Each structure stands twice: as structure tokens, then as C-alpha cells.
Tab-separated table of C-alpha atoms in Angstrom:
chain	number	residue	atom	x	y	z
A	233	MET	CA	25.595	-45.121	5.239
A	234	SER	CA	26.050	-46.370	8.982
A	235	ALA	CA	28.974	-44.276	9.190
A	236	LEU	CA	26.799	-41.210	7.697
A	237	LEU	CA	24.677	-42.226	10.890
A	238	ALA	CA	27.357	-42.340	13.313
A	239	ILE	CA	27.609	-39.041	12.591
A	240	LEU	CA	24.406	-37.864	12.276
A	241	SER	CA	24.110	-39.870	15.363
A	242	ALA	CA	27.260	-37.877	17.054
A	243	LEU	CA	26.442	-34.685	16.192
A	244	ALA	CA	22.747	-34.856	17.959
A	245	GLY	CA	24.170	-36.042	20.915
A	246	ASN	CA	26.526	-32.946	20.545
A	247	LYS	CA	25.076	-30.350	23.344
A	248	THR	CA	27.422	-27.210	22.167
A	249	ILE	CA	26.175	-28.144	17.825
A	250	MET	CA	22.564	-29.043	18.874
A	251	ALA	CA	22.414	-25.060	20.207
A	252	ILE	CA	24.516	-23.878	17.135
A	253	PHE	CA	22.221	-25.683	14.196
A	254	ALA	CA	19.139	-24.180	17.328
A	255	THR	CA	20.547	-20.772	16.548
A	256	LEU	CA	20.812	-21.025	12.944
A	257	VAL	CA	16.744	-22.166	12.517
A	258	GLY	CA	15.696	-19.657	14.628
A	259	GLY	CA	17.661	-16.986	13.065
A	260	LEU	CA	16.136	-18.680	10.322
A	261	GLY	CA	12.375	-18.296	11.592
A	262	LEU	CA	12.340	-14.622	12.785
A	263	TYR	CA	14.466	-13.594	9.002
A	264	VAL	CA	11.205	-14.980	7.610
A	265	ALA	CA	8.341	-13.578	10.417
A	266	GLY	CA	10.004	-10.123	9.861
A	267	GLY	CA	9.171	-11.069	5.898
A	268	VAL	CA	6.068	-11.969	6.960
A	269	ASN	CA	5.426	-8.536	8.870
A	270	ARG	CA	7.029	-5.945	5.871
A	271	ALA	CA	4.815	-8.071	3.391
A	272	LYS	CA	1.849	-6.917	5.869
A	273	LYS	CA	2.535	-3.348	5.926
A	274	ASP	CA	3.533	-2.668	2.839
A	275	ALA	CA	0.019	-4.048	1.635
A	276	ALA	CA	-2.098	-1.990	5.136
A	277	ARG	CA	0.111	0.970	3.569
A	278	GLN	CA	-1.067	0.031	-0.493
A	279	ALA	CA	-3.980	-0.446	1.022
A	280	ALA	CA	-4.249	3.164	2.818
A	281	GLU	CA	-2.993	5.459	-0.734
A	282	LYS	CA	-5.909	4.087	-2.745
A	283	LEU	CA	-7.802	4.794	-0.009
A	284	ALA	CA	-6.909	7.850	-0.053
A	285	ALA	CA	-7.038	8.313	-3.793
A	286	ALA	CA	-10.631	7.598	-3.921
A	287	GLU	CA	-11.418	9.349	-1.616
A	288	GLY	CA	-9.605	12.137	-3.403
A	289	ARG	CA	-10.845	11.674	-6.213
A	290	LEU	CA	-14.802	12.082	-5.613
A	291	GLU	CA	-13.940	14.894	-3.352
A	292	MET	CA	-13.134	15.730	-7.094
A	293	ASP	CA	-16.205	14.761	-8.176
A	294	ARG	CA	-18.168	16.062	-5.877
A	295	GLU	CA	-16.665	19.273	-6.139
A	296	ALA	CA	-17.437	19.491	-10.366
A	297	THR	CA	-20.969	18.126	-10.016
A	298	ASP	CA	-21.309	21.546	-7.581
A	299	VAL	CA	-20.091	24.007	-9.751
A	300	GLU	CA	-22.354	21.790	-12.717
A	301	ARG	CA	-25.151	22.391	-11.553
A	302	ALA	CA	-23.865	26.286	-10.315
A	303	ALA	CA	-22.744	26.754	-13.709
A	304	ARG	CA	-26.566	25.470	-15.303
A	305	ASP	CA	-28.313	28.994	-13.432
A	306	LEU	CA	-25.736	30.534	-15.162
A	307	PRO	CA	-26.177	32.280	-18.603
A	308	ASP	CA	-23.720	30.742	-21.461
A	309	GLU	CA	-21.197	34.185	-21.053
A	310	ALA	CA	-20.343	33.333	-17.565
A	311	ALA	CA	-20.452	29.840	-17.118
A	312	ARG	CA	-18.137	30.215	-20.076
A	313	ARG	CA	-15.802	31.625	-18.036
A	314	GLU	CA	-16.840	29.134	-15.306
A	315	ALA	CA	-15.269	26.549	-17.192
A	316	MET	CA	-11.985	28.084	-18.448
A	317	ARG	CA	-11.401	28.909	-14.414
A	318	TRP	CA	-11.652	25.156	-14.259
A	319	ALA	CA	-9.934	23.671	-17.520
A	320	ARG	CA	-6.698	26.133	-16.161
A	321	ARG	CA	-6.604	23.568	-13.346
């Protein structure tokens, strides 16, 4: 046990080994920070995609509502043609 402590104290006193250790710990910290940053960017991208999809659905619903309102005033044959036009999309 005392031999292990002697080795560790000798390594702690060695400036070169401590510099290498500090560099490794710093590199590990940068790697972890980069992973967190990538995760945040990915979450932001997914949120933007979900927002765009929701806006697209809202716009389609608005268009469909406008067409439905217009179709109420159409005669049966014209309403059928309009429905077929939308069904093909």
C-alpha cells in the first residue's frame, strides 16, 4: 500500500505527467461539451421540423375549410367536381 502511495506521489510531483493528465482531462471535457452541444442542436432541429409540420397541417386545414365553405354554395354537380379535384391531390 505504501509503495502505491509512493508511486502516486512521485507521479503527482512530476510536472510532465501532470501536464499530460491535465491535457487528457481537458480533452475529455471538450468531448463531453461537444456532445451536449450536438444534442442541443439536434433537439432544436427536431423542434423546427415539428413546428414546420404543424404549420403545414394548419395551412392545409385552412385551405380545406375555405373549400368546404365555398362548396356549400355550389350545386351538387359542381361540388362533386371540386371534391374529385381535391381527392386527386
